[in-house]
Each structure stands twice: as C-alpha cells, then as structure tokens.
C-alpha cells in the first residue's frame, strides 16, 4: 500500500560527523557526497532523516523513540566515549531491538563482514541490509515499501497516523488505534462511511493547523 505519509527515520552513521577543515581531501569529499547525495535522496521518498554520528547522541535521540518509524545503521566507524568502535553498533542495536513499531535497516560497506553477521544476517534475509556501493535509492525504496505495508489499515486514514507522527499520541496507543481501524473494515458500508467521517473530524481537531 502506498501512502502520502512522511516517515521519521533516525540514521546512525559516522559520516554525519561535522566536516573539519583539517580532514584529508578523501575523507572530506566522501562525507560531503554522503550528505549531499545519499541523505538528500530521502526527500524523494517522503522520508525525514535525523542523523547522528556517536553513540551518546543516538541514545539521547532514542529516548523519544515514539518519534521514529525506522532506524538506519552503519556498521563500522561509529564513535563513542565508552565503547570500542566495532562494538558501538551492537550496543546501539540492543537499545532498540525491543522497542515497538520501529523497523531496523543497515546501510554499510561492511554488510558481509562476519563480525556483524549475528546482527545483519536476519536483516539481510529480509532485504533490510543495503550495500553503500548501491547508493541510497534502494535503501529508501525498501524503507518506504516496508513502512507503507505496515500501515495497510491506515489507508484513507492517514490523519490518524499523523497523531502519532506529530507526537500528539504516544506510540503505546498504536495497538488500540490499529484495532479500531481493523474493526472499521468489518462494518457495513453505510456505517463505515459515517464512522470514517467521524474519525477524520476528530483527528483533524487535534492536528496543528
């Protein structure tokens, strides 16, 4: 199901680190291209990206996990004050693996590195691990496809989803909203139409003008 919903995605990659004038040309160019091309491509798919480059910032952002529908991980080069570089991804992954309603993706040049096989294997099988050599378009296509399919009960009720994306309702209330919309499908047409109008009116009263 395709929707016009804008999704919020948290992206953890060391290439979000501010570019320093003292960096060598290769690193500076690589980071500029990542931010100008890979990240900018998200807008073509109605995806809003927030980027972080160290574990401490990631942990701070994920405290408000209800805001995000997906997380993208790089694998290597991630930084932390207290965790070795190769273990940062594992630590961050453990922070979100039990959170509700968040899809996990990997975008890295190291998706075949056996050190990350335990984490990446299942994501790779689901098509959630994308090699950076392919650029970011396949990544965003997959994110869009997965998140749209997760919201099939919200077709024609995107304003209900906006209540969660805008932070007006907590993601903890999503199961109740899902159940409401599932039951709506089972109603006779005349009642369904009246109920749909009522839902739209109520939700729009809560949304920002």
GROMACS .gro file of N, CA and C in nm, residues 55-199:
model
  435
   55UNK      N    1   2.745   0.735   1.969
   55UNK     CA    2   2.651   0.656   2.049
   55UNK      C    3   2.576   0.741   2.150
   56UNK      N    4   2.643   0.838   2.208
   56UNK     CA    5   2.578   0.920   2.309
   56UNK      C    6   2.461   1.000   2.251
   57UNK      N    7   2.481   1.056   2.133
   57UNK     CA    8   2.371   1.128   2.067
   57UNK      C    9   2.259   1.032   2.027
   58UNK      N   10   2.297   0.913   1.982
   58UNK     CA   11   2.196   0.814   1.944
   58UNK      C   12   2.110   0.777   2.065
   59UNK      N   13   2.174   0.752   2.178
   59UNK     CA   14   2.100   0.714   2.299
   59UNK      C   15   2.008   0.827   2.343
   60UNK      N   16   2.052   0.950   2.326
   60UNK     CA   17   1.969   1.065   2.363
   60UNK      C   18   1.846   1.074   2.273
   61UNK      N   19   1.866   1.056   2.143
   61UNK     CA   20   1.754   1.063   2.048
   61UNK      C   21   1.653   0.951   2.070
   62UNK      N   22   1.704   0.831   2.097
   62UNK     CA   23   1.615   0.715   2.103
   62UNK      C   24   1.532   0.714   2.231
   63UNK      N   25   1.560   0.803   2.324
   63UNK     CA   26   1.473   0.817   2.441
   63UNK      C   27   1.332   0.857   2.397
   64UNK      N   28   1.324   0.928   2.286
   64UNK     CA   29   1.195   0.966   2.228
   64UNK      C   30   1.165   0.877   2.107
   65UNK      N   31   1.173   0.748   2.130
   65UNK     CA   32   1.162   0.652   2.018
   65UNK      C   33   1.027   0.659   1.948
   66UNK      N   34   0.923   0.708   2.017
   66UNK     CA   35   0.791   0.715   1.954
   66UNK      C   36   0.792   0.803   1.828
   67UNK      N   37   0.892   0.888   1.818
   67UNK     CA   38   0.900   0.983   1.706
   67UNK      C   39   0.938   0.913   1.576
   68UNK      N   40   1.007   0.798   1.586
   68UNK     CA   41   1.066   0.736   1.468
   68UNK      C   42   0.993   0.609   1.426
   69UNK      N   43   0.990   0.588   1.294
   69UNK     CA   44   0.933   0.465   1.241
   69UNK      C   45   1.042   0.367   1.197
   70UNK      N   46   1.165   0.415   1.181
   70UNK     CA   47   1.275   0.328   1.139
   70UNK      C   48   1.408   0.385   1.187
   71UNK      N   49   1.506   0.295   1.195
   71UNK     CA   50   1.644   0.333   1.228
   71UNK      C   51   1.735   0.271   1.123
   72UNK      N   52   1.832   0.351   1.074
   72UNK     CA   53   1.934   0.303   0.981
   72UNK      C   54   2.068   0.301   1.053
   73UNK      N   55   2.140   0.189   1.040
   73UNK     CA   56   2.273   0.176   1.100
   73UNK      C   57   2.381   0.164   0.994
   74UNK      N   58   2.492   0.234   1.015
   74UNK     CA   59   2.618   0.196   0.955
   74UNK      C   60   2.675   0.088   1.047
   75UNK      N   61   2.785   0.025   1.009
   75UNK     CA   62   2.840  -0.081   1.094
   75UNK      C   63   2.974  -0.042   1.157
   76UNK      N   64   3.063   0.014   1.077
   76UNK     CA   65   3.196   0.048   1.127
   76UNK      C   66   3.215   0.200   1.132
   77UNK      N   67   3.311   0.241   1.216
   77UNK     CA   68   3.346   0.382   1.224
   77UNK      C   69   3.261   0.462   1.320
   78UNK      N   70   3.159   0.399   1.378
   78UNK     CA   71   3.073   0.469   1.474
   78UNK      C   72   3.152   0.499   1.600
   79UNK      N   73   3.124   0.612   1.661
   79UNK     CA   74   3.206   0.658   1.773
   79UNK      C   75   3.130   0.658   1.904
   80UNK      N   76   3.208   0.647   2.012
   80UNK     CA   77   3.154   0.653   2.148
   80UNK      C   78   3.265   0.689   2.244
   81UNK      N   79   3.227   0.750   2.355
   81UNK     CA   80   3.326   0.783   2.457
   81UNK      C   81   3.365   0.661   2.540
   82UNK      N   82   3.278   0.558   2.541
   82UNK     CA   83   3.299   0.448   2.634
   82UNK      C   84   3.300   0.309   2.570
   83UNK      N   85   3.268   0.300   2.442
   83UNK     CA   86   3.257   0.169   2.375
   83UNK      C   87   3.351   0.167   2.255
   84UNK      N   88   3.421   0.056   2.234
   84UNK     CA   89   3.511   0.045   2.120
   84UNK      C   90   3.432   0.055   1.990
   85UNK      N   91   3.496   0.106   1.885
   85UNK     CA   92   3.426   0.137   1.760
   85UNK      C   93   3.348   0.020   1.703
   86UNK      N   94   3.409  -0.098   1.700
   86UNK     CA   95   3.342  -0.212   1.638
   86UNK      C   96   3.224  -0.263   1.720
   87UNK      N   97   3.215  -0.222   1.846
   87UNK     CA   98   3.105  -0.267   1.931
   87UNK      C   99   2.992  -0.165   1.944
   88UNK      N  100   3.011  -0.046   1.885
   88UNK     CA  101   2.910   0.059   1.900
   88UNK      C  102   2.778   0.015   1.837
   89UNK      N  103   2.784  -0.043   1.718
   89UNK     CA  104   2.660  -0.084   1.651
   89UNK      C  105   2.585  -0.187   1.734
   90UNK      N  106   2.658  -0.286   1.791
   90UNK     CA  107   2.593  -0.387   1.874
   90UNK      C  108   2.523  -0.323   1.994
   91UNK      N  109   2.592  -0.228   2.057
   91UNK     CA  110   2.535  -0.161   2.174
   91UNK      C  111   2.410  -0.083   2.137
   92UNK      N  112   2.417  -0.009   2.026
   92UNK     CA  113   2.301   0.070   1.982
   92UNK      C  114   2.185  -0.021   1.941
   93UNK      N  115   2.217  -0.130   1.874
   93UNK     CA  116   2.113  -0.224   1.830
   93UNK      C  117   2.035  -0.278   1.949
   94UNK      N  118   2.106  -0.312   2.055
   94UNK     CA  119   2.040  -0.366   2.175
   94UNK      C  120   1.946  -0.264   2.238
   95UNK      N  121   1.974  -0.136   2.216
   95UNK     CA  122   1.889  -0.031   2.273
   95UNK      C  123   1.751  -0.027   2.206
   96UNK      N  124   1.743  -0.073   2.081
   96UNK     CA  125   1.617  -0.056   2.007
   96UNK      C  126   1.549  -0.186   1.969
   97UNK      N  127   1.616  -0.300   1.987
   97UNK     CA  128   1.562  -0.425   1.933
   97UNK      C  129   1.429  -0.465   1.997
   98UNK      N  130   1.399  -0.415   2.116
   98UNK     CA  131   1.273  -0.449   2.181
   98UNK      C  132   1.171  -0.335   2.176
   99UNK      N  133   1.206  -0.224   2.110
   99UNK     CA  134   1.113  -0.111   2.105
   99UNK      C  135   1.002  -0.140   2.004
  100UNK      N  136   0.879  -0.096   2.033
  100UNK     CA  137   0.767  -0.125   1.943
  100UNK      C  138   0.766  -0.035   1.820
  101UNK      N  139   0.719  -0.091   1.708
  101UNK     CA  140   0.687  -0.014   1.587
  101UNK      C  141   0.807   0.057   1.526
  102UNK      N  142   0.927  -0.004   1.537
  102UNK     CA  143   1.045   0.053   1.473
  102UNK      C  144   1.109  -0.055   1.386
  103UNK      N  145   1.126  -0.023   1.258
  103UNK     CA  146   1.194  -0.113   1.166
  103UNK      C  147   1.344  -0.079   1.164
  104UNK      N  148   1.427  -0.182   1.150
  104UNK     CA  149   1.572  -0.163   1.153
  104UNK      C  150   1.631  -0.195   1.016
  105UNK      N  151   1.721  -0.106   0.970
  105UNK     CA  152   1.789  -0.124   0.842
  105UNK      C  153   1.939  -0.100   0.860
  106UNK      N  154   2.017  -0.160   0.772
  106UNK     CA  155   2.162  -0.138   0.771
  106UNK      C  156   2.202  -0.086   0.633
  107UNK      N  157   2.285   0.018   0.633
  107UNK     CA  158   2.338   0.075   0.509
  107UNK      C  159   2.488   0.092   0.530
  108UNK      N  160   2.566   0.002   0.470
  108UNK     CA  161   2.709  -0.004   0.503
  108UNK      C  162   2.787  -0.072   0.392
  109UNK      N  163   2.917  -0.044   0.390
  109UNK     CA  164   3.008  -0.116   0.301
  109UNK      C  165   3.053  -0.248   0.361
  110UNK      N  166   3.006  -0.279   0.482
  110UNK     CA  167   3.058  -0.395   0.554
  110UNK      C  168   2.951  -0.497   0.588
  111UNK      N  169   2.847  -0.506   0.505
  111UNK     CA  170   2.736  -0.595   0.541
  111UNK      C  171   2.774  -0.744   0.533
  112UNK      N  172   2.886  -0.776   0.469
  112UNK     CA  173   2.930  -0.915   0.461
  112UNK      C  174   3.040  -0.946   0.561
  113UNK      N  175   3.075  -0.851   0.645
  113UNK     CA  176   3.176  -0.873   0.748
  113UNK      C  177   3.122  -0.972   0.851
  114UNK      N  178   3.188  -1.088   0.871
  114UNK     CA  179   3.135  -1.189   0.964
  114UNK      C  180   3.122  -1.140   1.108
  115UNK      N  181   3.197  -1.036   1.144
  115UNK     CA  182   3.188  -0.984   1.281
  115UNK      C  183   3.047  -0.933   1.311
  116UNK      N  184   2.978  -0.885   1.206
  116UNK     CA  185   2.844  -0.832   1.225
  116UNK      C  186   2.736  -0.930   1.179
  117UNK      N  187   2.776  -1.051   1.144
  117UNK     CA  188   2.683  -1.148   1.090
  117UNK      C  189   2.565  -1.177   1.180
  118UNK      N  190   2.589  -1.182   1.310
  118UNK     CA  191   2.481  -1.213   1.405
  118UNK      C  192   2.370  -1.109   1.396
  119UNK      N  193   2.408  -0.982   1.381
  119UNK     CA  194   2.310  -0.874   1.373
  119UNK      C  195   2.252  -0.860   1.233
  120UNK      N  196   2.338  -0.871   1.133
  120UNK     CA  197   2.298  -0.836   0.997
  120UNK      C  198   2.230  -0.951   0.924
  121UNK      N  199   2.260  -1.075   0.964
  121UNK     CA  200   2.210  -1.191   0.890
  121UNK      C  201   2.060  -1.188   0.865
  122UNK      N  202   1.981  -1.172   0.971
  122UNK     CA  203   1.836  -1.172   0.955
  122UNK      C  204   1.788  -1.049   0.878
  123UNK      N  205   1.854  -0.936   0.898
  123UNK     CA  206   1.817  -0.815   0.824
  123UNK      C  207   1.847  -0.834   0.676
  124UNK      N  208   1.960  -0.897   0.646
  124UNK     CA  209   1.996  -0.924   0.507
  124UNK      C  210   1.892  -1.013   0.441
  125UNK      N  211   1.847  -1.116   0.512
  125UNK     CA  212   1.748  -1.208   0.457
  125UNK      C  213   1.616  -1.137   0.427
  126UNK      N  214   1.584  -1.034   0.504
  126UNK     CA  215   1.460  -0.959   0.483
  126UNK      C  216   1.476  -0.847   0.380
  127UNK      N  217   1.599  -0.830   0.330
  127UNK     CA  218   1.623  -0.719   0.237
  127UNK      C  219   1.643  -0.587   0.307
  128UNK      N  220   1.673  -0.591   0.438
  128UNK     CA  221   1.690  -0.468   0.516
  128UNK      C  222   1.835  -0.425   0.528
  129UNK      N  223   1.927  -0.496   0.463
  129UNK     CA  224   2.069  -0.460   0.465
  129UNK      C  225   2.112  -0.426   0.323
  130UNK      N  226   2.153  -0.301   0.303
  130UNK     CA  227   2.186  -0.250   0.170
  130UNK      C  228   2.333  -0.207   0.168
  131UNK      N  229   2.404  -0.250   0.063
  131UNK     CA  230   2.544  -0.211   0.047
  131UNK      C  231   2.552  -0.065   0.001
  132UNK      N  232   2.642   0.011   0.061
  132UNK     CA  233   2.657   0.152   0.026
  132UNK      C  234   2.700   0.171  -0.120
  133UNK      N  235   2.762   0.070  -0.178
  133UNK     CA  236   2.803   0.081  -0.318
  133UNK      C  237   2.682   0.100  -0.410
  134UNK      N  238   2.563   0.059  -0.364
  134UNK     CA  239   2.442   0.071  -0.444
  134UNK      C  240   2.376   0.208  -0.430
  135UNK      N  241   2.437   0.295  -0.349
  135UNK     CA  242   2.381   0.426  -0.317
  135UNK      C  243   2.251   0.410  -0.238
  136UNK      N  244   2.188   0.522  -0.207
  136UNK     CA  245   2.080   0.517  -0.108
  136UNK      C  246   1.940   0.495  -0.166
  137UNK      N  247   1.922   0.505  -0.297
  137UNK     CA  248   1.787   0.490  -0.352
  137UNK      C  249   1.724   0.355  -0.319
  138UNK      N  250   1.796   0.242  -0.335
  138UNK     CA  251   1.736   0.113  -0.296
  138UNK      C  252   1.701   0.108  -0.147
  139UNK      N  253   1.781   0.173  -0.065
  139UNK     CA  254   1.753   0.177   0.078
  139UNK      C  255   1.620   0.245   0.106
  140UNK      N  256   1.601   0.364   0.050
  140UNK     CA  257   1.479   0.439   0.076
  140UNK      C  258   1.356   0.374   0.013
  141UNK      N  259   1.375   0.311  -0.102
  141UNK     CA  260   1.265   0.235  -0.163
  141UNK      C  261   1.218   0.125  -0.069
  142UNK      N  262   1.315   0.054  -0.010
  142UNK     CA  263   1.281  -0.055   0.081
  142UNK      C  264   1.215  -0.005   0.207
  143UNK      N  265   1.268   0.103   0.264
  143UNK     CA  266   1.207   0.160   0.384
  143UNK      C  267   1.064   0.201   0.356
  144UNK      N  268   1.044   0.269   0.243
  144UNK     CA  269   0.909   0.314   0.207
  144UNK      C  270   0.815   0.196   0.191
  145UNK      N  271   0.860   0.092   0.122
  145UNK     CA  272   0.778  -0.027   0.099
  145UNK      C  273   0.739  -0.094   0.231
  146UNK      N  274   0.837  -0.114   0.318
  146UNK     CA  275   0.812  -0.183   0.444
  146UNK      C  276   0.718  -0.103   0.533
  147UNK      N  277   0.743   0.027   0.547
  147UNK     CA  278   0.660   0.108   0.636
  147UNK      C  279   0.519   0.126   0.581
  148UNK      N  280   0.507   0.141   0.450
  148UNK     CA  281   0.374   0.150   0.391
  148UNK      C  282   0.295   0.022   0.414
  149UNK      N  283   0.360  -0.092   0.396
  149UNK     CA  284   0.291  -0.220   0.416
  149UNK      C  285   0.251  -0.240   0.562
  150UNK      N  286   0.330  -0.186   0.653
  150UNK     CA  287   0.296  -0.196   0.795
  150UNK      C  288   0.169  -0.118   0.829
  151UNK      N  289   0.133  -0.024   0.742
  151UNK     CA  290   0.023   0.067   0.772
  151UNK      C  291  -0.099   0.043   0.686
  152UNK      N  292  -0.118  -0.081   0.639
  152UNK     CA  293  -0.225  -0.104   0.543
  152UNK      C  294  -0.363  -0.071   0.599
  153UNK      N  295  -0.381  -0.080   0.730
  153UNK     CA  296  -0.511  -0.044   0.787
  153UNK      C  297  -0.532   0.107   0.791
  154UNK      N  298  -0.426   0.183   0.766
  154UNK     CA  299  -0.436   0.328   0.772
  154UNK      C  300  -0.464   0.391   0.636
  155UNK      N  301  -0.484   0.309   0.534
  155UNK     CA  302  -0.515   0.365   0.403
  155UNK      C  303  -0.645   0.446   0.413
  156UNK      N  304  -0.641   0.568   0.363
  156UNK     CA  305  -0.752   0.664   0.370
  156UNK      C  306  -0.776   0.718   0.511
  157UNK      N  307  -0.685   0.681   0.604
  157UNK     CA  308  -0.696   0.733   0.742
  157UNK      C  309  -0.559   0.785   0.786
  158UNK      N  310  -0.486   0.849   0.693
  158UNK     CA  311  -0.351   0.895   0.725
  158UNK      C  312  -0.351   0.998   0.839
  159UNK      N  313  -0.466   1.069   0.856
  159UNK     CA  314  -0.471   1.168   0.964
  159UNK      C  315  -0.460   1.101   1.100
  160UNK      N  316  -0.506   0.976   1.110
  160UNK     CA  317  -0.491   0.902   1.237
  160UNK      C  318  -0.343   0.876   1.266
  161UNK      N  319  -0.270   0.838   1.162
  161UNK     CA  320  -0.127   0.813   1.178
  161UNK      C  321  -0.053   0.940   1.216
  162UNK      N  322  -0.099   1.053   1.163
  162UNK     CA  323  -0.033   1.181   1.192
  162UNK      C  324  -0.037   1.213   1.342
  163UNK      N  325  -0.138   1.165   1.411
  163UNK     CA  326  -0.145   1.187   1.556
  163UNK      C  327  -0.024   1.129   1.626
  164UNK      N  328   0.026   1.016   1.574
  164UNK     CA  329   0.145   0.954   1.633
  164UNK      C  330   0.272   1.021   1.582
  165UNK      N  331   0.278   1.050   1.453
  165UNK     CA  332   0.399   1.110   1.395
  165UNK      C  333   0.424   1.250   1.449
  166UNK      N  334   0.318   1.321   1.484
  166UNK     CA  335   0.332   1.456   1.539
  166UNK      C  336   0.354   1.454   1.690
  167UNK      N  337   0.352   1.335   1.750
  167UNK     CA  338   0.374   1.325   1.894
  167UNK      C  339   0.254   1.361   1.978
  168UNK      N  340   0.136   1.373   1.915
  168UNK     CA  341   0.015   1.408   1.990
  168UNK      C  342  -0.033   1.288   2.071
  169UNK      N  343  -0.019   1.170   2.012
  169UNK     CA  344  -0.047   1.045   2.083
  169UNK      C  345   0.081   0.964   2.093
  170UNK      N  346   0.097   0.891   2.202
  170UNK     CA  347   0.213   0.805   2.220
  170UNK      C  348   0.201   0.680   2.133
  171UNK      N  349   0.317   0.629   2.087
  171UNK     CA  350   0.316   0.505   2.011
  171UNK      C  351   0.260   0.389   2.094
  172UNK      N  352   0.258   0.403   2.226
  172UNK     CA  353   0.200   0.299   2.311
  172UNK      C  354   0.051   0.281   2.283
  173UNK      N  355  -0.012   0.384   2.224
  173UNK     CA  356  -0.154   0.376   2.192
  173UNK      C  357  -0.182   0.320   2.053
  174UNK      N  358  -0.075   0.290   1.977
  174UNK     CA  359  -0.094   0.240   1.841
  174UNK      C  360  -0.177   0.111   1.835
  175UNK      N  361  -0.157   0.014   1.925
  175UNK     CA  362  -0.238  -0.109   1.916
  175UNK      C  363  -0.387  -0.082   1.923
  176UNK      N  364  -0.428   0.015   2.007
  176UNK     CA  365  -0.571   0.047   2.017
  176UNK      C  366  -0.623   0.110   1.888
  177UNK      N  367  -0.541   0.199   1.827
  177UNK     CA  368  -0.582   0.260   1.701
  177UNK      C  369  -0.588   0.155   1.591
  178UNK      N  370  -0.489   0.066   1.588
  178UNK     CA  371  -0.489  -0.043   1.488
  178UNK      C  372  -0.617  -0.124   1.499
  179UNK      N  373  -0.653  -0.159   1.622
  179UNK     CA  374  -0.772  -0.242   1.644
  179UNK      C  375  -0.898  -0.169   1.598
  180UNK      N  376  -0.903  -0.039   1.625
  180UNK     CA  377  -1.018   0.041   1.583
  180UNK      C  378  -1.034   0.039   1.431
  181UNK      N  379  -0.923   0.058   1.359
  181UNK     CA  380  -0.930   0.063   1.213
  181UNK      C  381  -0.955  -0.075   1.152
  182UNK      N  382  -0.906  -0.178   1.218
  182UNK     CA  383  -0.934  -0.315   1.171
  182UNK      C  384  -1.084  -0.343   1.181
  183UNK      N  385  -1.145  -0.303   1.293
  183UNK     CA  386  -1.289  -0.324   1.310
  183UNK      C  387  -1.369  -0.241   1.210
  184UNK      N  388  -1.315  -0.125   1.175
  184UNK     CA  389  -1.384  -0.039   1.079
  184UNK      C  390  -1.404  -0.109   0.946
  185UNK      N  391  -1.303  -0.186   0.904
  185UNK     CA  392  -1.311  -0.258   0.776
  185UNK      C  393  -1.427  -0.358   0.777
  186UNK      N  394  -1.461  -0.409   0.894
  186UNK     CA  395  -1.563  -0.513   0.904
  186UNK      C  396  -1.706  -0.457   0.908
  187UNK      N  397  -1.720  -0.324   0.920
  187UNK     CA  398  -1.852  -0.264   0.929
  187UNK      C  399  -1.922  -0.262   0.793
  188UNK      N  400  -2.055  -0.263   0.790
  188UNK     CA  401  -2.128  -0.242   0.664
  188UNK      C  402  -2.090  -0.107   0.603
  189UNK      N  403  -2.101  -0.094   0.472
  189UNK     CA  404  -2.054   0.025   0.401
  189UNK      C  405  -2.111   0.156   0.458
  190UNK      N  406  -2.242   0.160   0.484
  190UNK     CA  407  -2.303   0.285   0.529
  190UNK      C  408  -2.249   0.329   0.665
  191UNK      N  409  -2.231   0.232   0.755
  191UNK     CA  410  -2.173   0.265   0.885
  191UNK      C  411  -2.026   0.299   0.873
  192UNK      N  412  -1.956   0.231   0.784
  192UNK     CA  413  -1.814   0.257   0.764
  192UNK      C  414  -1.792   0.400   0.717
  193UNK      N  415  -1.875   0.446   0.624
  193UNK     CA  416  -1.861   0.582   0.572
  193UNK      C  417  -1.885   0.686   0.681
  194UNK      N  418  -1.988   0.664   0.763
  194UNK     CA  419  -2.018   0.759   0.870
  194UNK      C  420  -1.906   0.759   0.975
  195UNK      N  421  -1.856   0.640   1.005
  195UNK     CA  422  -1.750   0.628   1.105
  195UNK      C  423  -1.622   0.693   1.054
  196UNK      N  424  -1.594   0.678   0.924
  196UNK     CA  425  -1.475   0.737   0.864
  196UNK      C  426  -1.479   0.889   0.874
  197UNK      N  427  -1.595   0.948   0.846
  197UNK     CA  428  -1.611   1.093   0.857
  197UNK      C  429  -1.589   1.139   1.000
  198UNK      N  430  -1.643   1.063   1.095
  198UNK     CA  431  -1.627   1.099   1.236
  198UNK      C  432  -1.481   1.093   1.279
  199UNK      N  433  -1.409   0.989   1.236
  199UNK     CA  434  -1.267   0.975   1.272
  199UNK      C  435  -1.187   1.091   1.214
   0.00000   0.00000   0.00000
